[in-house]
C-alpha positions as MATLAB code, in Angstrom:
seq = 'MRGDRCGLLLACAALAATGCRDEARPAKAETPVTSLALLSADTMTVDAPLALPAQLYVEHDAVVAARSAGMVEAVLADLGTRVEAGQLLAKLENVDQEIALGQAENAYADAERLVRRTRELTRSGAATVADSEHAEMQNRQAELGVRKARRDYELTRITAPFAGLVSSRLARPRRLVGPGDTLFRVTAMSPLLVRVRVPESAAAEIRPGNEAEVAALTGLTAKARVVRASPAIEPASGTREVVLEIRPGSRLSPGASVSVRLGRERRRVIVVPRDAIGEDGYALVWENGRTALRAVTLGADVGNGRVEVVSGIAAGERLARPGR';
ca = [
       1.821   20.038   -7.628;
       3.429   22.588   -5.340;
       2.492   25.387   -7.728;
      -1.100   24.187   -7.799;
      -1.358   24.249   -4.021;
       0.274   27.678   -3.901;
      -2.329   28.923   -6.357;
      -5.111   27.699   -4.113;
      -3.504   29.351   -1.095;
      -3.151   32.653   -2.957;
      -6.792   32.464   -4.022;
      -7.765   31.778   -0.431;
      -5.770   34.792    0.739;
      -7.398   36.956   -1.942;
     -10.856   35.964   -0.783;
      -9.960   36.616    2.843;
      -8.652   40.073    1.954;
     -11.795   40.807   -0.022;
     -13.920   39.715    2.918;
     -12.051   42.129    5.224;
     -12.615   45.046    2.839;
     -16.298   44.142    2.581;
     -16.676   44.268    6.370;
     -15.031   47.686    6.452;
     -17.366   48.978    3.692;
     -20.789   47.371    4.198;
     -22.349   49.597    1.540;
     -20.523   47.508   -1.117;
     -21.181   44.091    0.383;
     -23.294   43.086   -2.605;
     -20.412   43.574   -5.017;
     -19.722   40.117   -6.526;
     -16.308   38.519   -6.337;
     -15.193   38.319   -9.925;
     -11.841   36.556   -9.402;
     -13.437   33.315   -8.173;
     -16.418   31.206   -9.189;
     -18.414   29.248   -6.608;
     -19.515   25.712   -7.489;
     -21.756   23.293   -5.601;
     -21.006   19.663   -4.766;
     -23.929   17.697   -6.205;
     -25.076   14.097   -5.891;
     -25.922   11.646   -8.637;
     -26.621    7.952   -9.116;
     -23.929    6.094  -11.046;
     -23.093    2.566  -12.122;
     -19.434    2.585  -11.237;
     -16.813   -0.116  -10.630;
     -16.139   -1.040   -7.036;
     -12.870    0.381   -5.719;
     -11.591   -1.942   -2.984;
      -8.339   -1.459   -1.041;
      -6.023   -4.465   -0.860;
      -2.415   -5.598   -0.739;
      -0.566   -7.704   -3.300;
       0.888  -11.035   -2.226;
       2.353  -14.250   -3.617;
       1.639  -17.816   -2.573;
       5.297  -18.770   -2.184;
       6.874  -16.371    0.304;
       8.716  -18.077    3.148;
      11.155  -17.411    5.951;
      14.196  -19.710    5.839;
      15.274  -20.451    9.401;
      18.121  -22.378   10.977;
      17.101  -25.947   11.784;
      20.015  -26.712   14.114;
      22.415  -24.832   16.352;
      25.833  -23.889   15.071;
      28.186  -21.260   13.691;
      27.490  -19.848   10.228;
      30.442  -21.013    8.151;
      29.554  -19.471    4.778;
      26.831  -17.281    3.245;
      26.294  -18.152   -0.413;
      23.340  -15.905   -1.364;
      22.644  -12.207   -0.879;
      19.715   -9.835   -1.079;
      18.175   -9.956   -4.554;
      19.882  -13.208   -5.578;
      17.754  -15.411   -7.842;
      17.751  -18.977   -6.506;
      16.397  -22.356   -7.552;
      14.589  -24.865   -5.371;
      17.126  -26.685   -3.182;
      19.946  -24.238   -3.916;
      22.422  -23.814   -1.063;
      22.046  -20.427    0.653;
      24.389  -20.871    3.612;
      26.279  -23.531    5.577;
      26.776  -24.062    9.270;
      29.949  -25.604   10.660;
      29.417  -29.338   10.281;
      32.680  -31.112   11.190;
      31.034  -33.003   14.055;
      28.114  -34.004   11.841;
      30.466  -35.248    9.103;
      32.373  -37.373   11.620;
      29.160  -38.792   13.056;
      27.902  -39.607    9.562;
      31.130  -41.396    8.673;
      30.991  -43.444   11.872;
      27.373  -44.367   11.242;
      28.089  -45.453    7.664;
      30.998  -47.644    8.846;
      28.817  -49.181   11.542;
      26.137  -49.936    8.962;
      28.655  -51.523    6.595;
      29.885  -53.776    9.432;
      26.305  -54.701   10.316;
      25.590  -55.582    6.684;
      28.630  -57.941    6.567;
      27.599  -59.519    9.880;
      24.083  -60.164    8.590;
      25.331  -61.830    5.421;
      27.763  -64.048    7.372;
      25.147  -64.974    9.973;
      22.643  -65.929    7.267;
      25.231  -68.300    5.684;
      26.071  -69.804    9.055;
      22.421  -70.282    9.895;
      21.799  -72.099    6.631;
      24.763  -74.410    7.341;
      23.621  -74.959   10.932;
      26.675  -73.255   12.485;
      24.563  -70.410   13.909;
      21.206  -70.444   15.629;
      18.064  -68.644   14.543;
      18.473  -66.375   17.581;
      21.941  -65.370   16.340;
      20.475  -64.506   12.953;
      17.652  -62.441   14.474;
      20.113  -60.539   16.655;
      22.269  -59.701   13.618;
      19.225  -58.532   11.678;
      18.227  -56.240   14.560;
      21.702  -54.739   14.760;
      21.599  -54.117   11.022;
      18.297  -52.223   11.267;
      19.625  -50.129   14.154;
      22.753  -49.294   12.141;
      20.598  -48.263    9.174;
      18.570  -45.936   11.403;
      21.820  -44.527   12.772;
      22.928  -43.628    9.225;
      19.622  -41.946    8.482;
      19.817  -39.875   11.677;
      23.434  -38.874   11.090;
      22.654  -37.902    7.481;
      19.668  -35.867    8.688;
      21.825  -34.033   11.251;
      24.322  -33.256    8.503;
      21.630  -31.992    6.121;
      20.298  -29.647    8.818;
      23.572  -27.698    8.632;
      22.889  -26.900    4.973;
      20.491  -23.963    4.492;
      18.675  -24.365    1.168;
      15.988  -22.491   -0.782;
      12.516  -24.064   -0.378;
      11.466  -23.031   -3.900;
      12.634  -20.933   -6.837;
      12.484  -17.164   -6.354;
      14.433  -14.152   -5.130;
      16.132  -13.629   -1.786;
      14.025  -10.793   -0.353;
      15.777  -10.656    3.033;
      19.157  -11.814    4.374;
      19.917  -11.873    8.085;
      22.596  -14.564    7.997;
      26.108  -13.322    8.871;
      29.370  -15.299    8.704;
      30.755  -16.534   12.035;
      27.490  -15.741   13.838;
      26.146  -18.345   16.257;
      22.542  -19.312   15.484;
      19.980  -21.573   17.074;
      17.021  -23.576   15.763;
      14.294  -21.210   14.515;
      16.563  -18.191   13.972;
      15.618  -16.407   10.728;
      18.432  -16.436    8.170;
      16.764  -15.599    4.831;
      13.445  -14.877    3.211;
      12.736  -16.242   -0.265;
       9.917  -14.849   -2.401;
       8.569  -16.217   -5.671;
       7.678  -13.045   -7.586;
       4.863  -14.658   -9.542;
       2.034  -15.324   -9.799;
       1.073  -12.044   -8.149;
      -2.248  -12.221   -6.309;
      -4.617   -9.855   -4.529;
      -7.457  -10.706   -2.139;
     -10.502   -8.438   -1.703;
     -13.850   -8.650    0.068;
     -16.754   -7.676   -2.198;
     -19.940   -6.261   -0.623;
     -22.980   -8.520   -0.835;
     -24.816   -5.991   -3.025;
     -22.307   -6.545   -5.839;
     -21.000  -10.031   -5.062;
     -23.514  -11.917   -7.244;
     -21.923  -10.587  -10.448;
     -18.378  -11.586   -9.506;
     -17.220  -14.981  -10.765;
     -13.941  -16.585  -11.908;
     -12.797  -15.180  -15.222;
     -14.061  -11.617  -14.637;
     -11.599   -8.895  -15.572;
     -10.480   -6.124  -13.205;
      -7.959   -3.309  -12.956;
      -5.446   -2.850  -10.153;
      -3.967    0.577   -9.399;
      -1.033    1.162   -7.032;
      -0.403    4.274   -4.956;
       2.532    5.059   -7.251;
       0.191    5.376  -10.246;
       1.129    2.038  -11.821;
      -1.801   -0.018  -13.103;
      -2.221   -3.604  -14.241;
      -4.925   -5.897  -15.526;
      -6.132   -8.731  -13.310;
      -8.465  -11.708  -13.537;
     -10.659  -13.330  -10.881;
      -9.281  -16.829  -10.219;
     -11.161  -17.820   -7.064;
     -14.342  -16.664   -5.351;
     -15.925  -17.879   -2.152;
     -19.285  -19.585   -2.740;
     -20.734  -18.019    0.411;
     -21.246  -14.602    1.984;
     -19.521  -14.121    5.330;
     -22.341  -13.270    7.778;
     -20.223  -11.077   10.082;
     -19.056   -8.652    7.386;
     -21.638   -9.223    4.642;
     -18.857   -9.684    2.092;
     -17.592  -12.353   -0.275;
     -13.892  -13.180   -0.538;
     -12.444  -12.940   -4.048;
      -8.880  -13.666   -5.197;
      -7.490  -12.140   -8.397;
      -4.299  -12.858  -10.322;
      -2.321  -10.013  -11.880;
      -1.567  -10.413  -15.570;
       2.089  -11.268  -16.293;
       4.366   -8.387  -17.247;
       3.224   -5.867  -14.650;
       5.716   -3.732  -12.727;
       3.897   -4.207   -9.430;
       5.608   -5.894   -6.490;
       4.410   -8.170   -3.674;
       3.346   -6.209   -0.609;
       2.275   -3.095   -2.533;
      -0.943   -1.366   -1.447;
      -3.404   -1.166   -4.329;
      -6.988   -0.343   -5.236;
      -8.874   -3.063   -7.096;
     -11.593   -1.931   -9.495;
     -13.990   -4.680  -10.495;
     -17.688   -5.299  -11.039;
     -20.266   -2.532  -11.031;
     -22.491   -1.141   -8.324;
     -25.312    1.403   -8.528;
     -24.813    3.949   -5.795;
     -25.380    7.584   -4.885;
     -22.170    9.585   -4.979;
     -20.998   13.146   -4.478;
     -19.597   14.731   -7.640;
     -17.744   17.983   -8.339;
     -16.140   19.509  -11.441;
     -12.717   17.945  -11.955;
     -10.971   21.304  -12.378;
     -12.218   22.421   -8.942;
      -9.770   19.971   -7.329;
      -6.044   20.676   -7.401;
      -3.651   18.130   -8.850;
      -2.329   17.416   -5.361;
      -5.813   16.612   -4.051;
      -6.734   19.895   -2.344;
      -9.781   22.121   -2.838;
     -10.938   25.576   -1.668;
     -14.207   25.087    0.231;
     -16.375   28.165    0.854;
     -17.723   28.189    4.408;
     -18.805   30.959    6.789;
     -17.931   33.671    4.298;
     -14.383   32.550    3.729;
     -12.413   29.770    2.071;
     -10.660   26.816    3.683;
      -8.054   24.563    2.085;
      -9.193   20.952    2.446;
      -7.750   17.586    1.406;
     -10.048   15.614   -0.886;
     -10.016   11.941   -1.927;
     -11.331   11.364   -5.434;
     -12.914    8.302   -6.995;
     -13.807    7.545  -10.601;
     -14.596   10.016  -13.365;
     -18.352   10.135  -14.011;
     -18.247   12.065  -17.295;
     -18.922   15.654  -18.388;
     -15.813   16.853  -16.595;
     -17.022   15.662  -13.195;
     -15.406   13.297  -10.714;
     -16.624   11.325   -7.701;
     -15.606   12.558   -4.237;
     -14.874    9.723   -1.819;
     -14.135   11.923    1.204;
     -13.401   15.517    2.124;
     -16.494   17.267    0.710;
     -20.176   16.891    1.675;
     -23.146   17.229   -0.644;
     -24.259   20.841   -1.000;
     -20.959   22.409    0.021;
     -19.613   25.116   -2.255;
     -16.153   25.154   -3.778;
     -14.212   28.156   -4.967;
     -12.603   27.884   -8.377;
     -10.256   30.629   -9.615;
     -11.746   32.469  -12.559;
     -10.190   32.101  -15.993;
];
C-alpha cells in the first residue's frame, strides 16, 4: 500500500515537472504526455445492493453492578472468563449479613414452635383465640424477617445474569463499593445482530428471510439473514428499521463497525476504472493543469473493470493513470 501511494506521488511529481517545462517552452505545449493516461469519471445507472453502515450488537450485554455497600472480599472471574447464568463472579464481605440471617432463622423457628403450641392450647381451651391470632402474626413477621435477611445476604454475592463472557472487570479486592457501582460486564457472544435503516425506495423488497452480506472495516465478511422488519416507514427519516442476524461461525465481534449489503436499488452512480484507484484508496485527479492526490471511497464493482465511487471524485473529473 505504501509503495502504491509512493507511485502516485512520483507520477504527480513527474506531471508537475512536465508542466513547468511546458511553461518555459510554450512552442512545445501541444506535446502529449506519454507517461500518463487521462481518464474521465462517468455516470451510469446500476441495480446495486444497498450498502448501509451499522454496528454489531447482541441482545444479552449487561453491566453487573453492586447491589449493596461493602468491601470486595474476593474476585472469582476475570476478563475473558466464560461464565454460566448465576455463576458467582465476586463476593462482598458478608459477616454481618450471615449473623442477621442466622438470628432471623432462629426467630422464625421459635415463632413456628409458638404457633404450634398455641394452636394446641386453643383447641383444648387453655388459650384464647386472641392468643392464637397474636402467635400467628408473630410467625408471619418472623418469616418476613428471614426473607429480608436472606435477601440482604444474597446481595453480597455478585453473580452472572446469563451465560456469556466477562467483557469488562472493574472489581478489585479490598475495594469499598456502593450500590450501583459497576463491577463487571457480561456479554453473550451470540446471536450476533445488526440493525439498519433501509430507505423507503428499497424498503418494500426487504422482508424476514432475505439474505445479506456484512463486511467489517478489517475486511472480514459474513452472511446474514433478516429476522425482523418494521411494518411501517418512519416519517421523520423516511426509512424502515430492519434487524439481521449474523450466520453462526463468523469471526466478527459485538461492537464492530460494519457495512450491510442487502436488497437492490436502481440509482445513478459515478464510476471509474478500478486500476485508476490505488490500493490504499488514493487517486491522481487532473485539475488546473496539474495533478492532486485525493482520497477516494469506493463502492461496489459494476463490471468491465469499473467500480462505483461513493465520495472523493465528481462526475466529469479526469484521473491520471500511469502508463503501462
